[in-house]
């Protein structure tokens, strides 16, 4: 991060002096190389830059950007073991698909003159057998999406779909045998979409991934069957459920009528207990023993 910041500041200060950019070129703006082979990214500049201009290489892909070579014309740490500098050019060893992206060669001198050239590098990797997702059973009228994807191929592969071993054209309306087809096929991401599936869409499906790096690869064959909604089964299920409810209600009523269910018990009054000292009566009299005795009275 610190190297990237210093390089950006240096180039900005040089360019801020107001001079117009001069010529920076490359012998190959689109480098395509087999995976694990070496590759050269060339960069040259006009003599107007002087004897020792600053040359910095930057790399950009979908994940972001980073510096490949610093102000001293040396590879930065992430590239130290795989990149060597010769003049203002780069040499990669054992290129992989992680190196795919755009490389900027930026040149500037102390007089404020600057310029740059871009080089795109692509590692060539054949596709593998794609991962395919196909539902086995579908209800008519439902939207269905069949997916096909390969994570290995470089450049990113495109896709074909087959039904019963017959190639499905990307634009069915332009083909006589498929004019009535309603599917939509995206050859870039591999999605095959049926907006409203019909029985005619039933069949054996597989997809194929291909690029210019090697032979195409096919997925496994899977069967998709489109069926009508089972209206009779739904109606029968509802009727059975209603009958069960009726039988349950009748059973409870019958058991209650015959007395099979426990009845609510009436609460009996509890006796009221009064304690008094022995020798005393409820009316003020006293017993001989002078002891406490329990006497009960019931409240009705």
Coordinates of N, CA, C and O in Angstrom, one line a residue, residues 269-275 294-300:
X269 N -68.4 -28.2 50.1 CA -67.9 -27.2 51.1 C -66.9 -27.9 52.1 O -67.1 -29.0 52.5
X270 N -65.9 -27.2 52.5 CA -65.0 -27.6 53.4 C -65.4 -27.3 54.8 O -66.0 -26.3 55.1
X271 N -65.2 -28.2 55.8 CA -65.6 -27.9 57.2 C -64.8 -26.7 57.8 O -63.6 -26.6 57.5
X272 N -65.5 -26.0 58.6 CA -64.9 -24.9 59.3 C -64.4 -25.3 60.6 O -65.2 -25.8 61.4
X273 N -63.1 -25.2 60.9 CA -62.5 -25.7 62.1 C -62.2 -24.6 63.1 O -61.6 -23.6 62.7
X274 N -62.7 -24.7 64.3 CA -62.5 -23.7 65.3 C -61.7 -24.2 66.5 O -62.1 -25.3 66.9
X275 N -60.7 -23.6 66.9 CA -59.9 -24.0 68.0 C -60.2 -23.2 69.2 O -60.3 -22.0 69.1
X294 N -60.2 -29.5 69.9 CA -60.7 -29.1 68.5 C -62.2 -29.4 68.5 O -62.6 -30.4 68.9
X295 N -62.8 -28.4 68.0 CA -64.3 -28.5 67.8 C -64.6 -28.1 66.4 O -64.1 -27.1 65.9
X296 N -65.4 -28.8 65.8 CA -65.7 -28.6 64.4 C -67.2 -28.1 64.2 O -68.1 -28.4 65.0
X297 N -67.3 -27.2 63.3 CA -68.6 -26.7 62.9 C -68.7 -26.7 61.4 O -67.7 -26.4 60.8
X298 N -69.8 -26.9 60.8 CA -70.0 -26.9 59.4 C -70.8 -25.8 59.0 O -71.8 -25.5 59.6
X299 N -70.3 -25.1 58.0 CA -71.1 -24.0 57.5 C -71.8 -24.5 56.2 O -71.3 -25.0 55.3
X300 N -73.1 -24.3 56.2 CA -74.0 -24.7 55.1 C -74.2 -23.5 54.2 O -74.6 -22.5 54.7

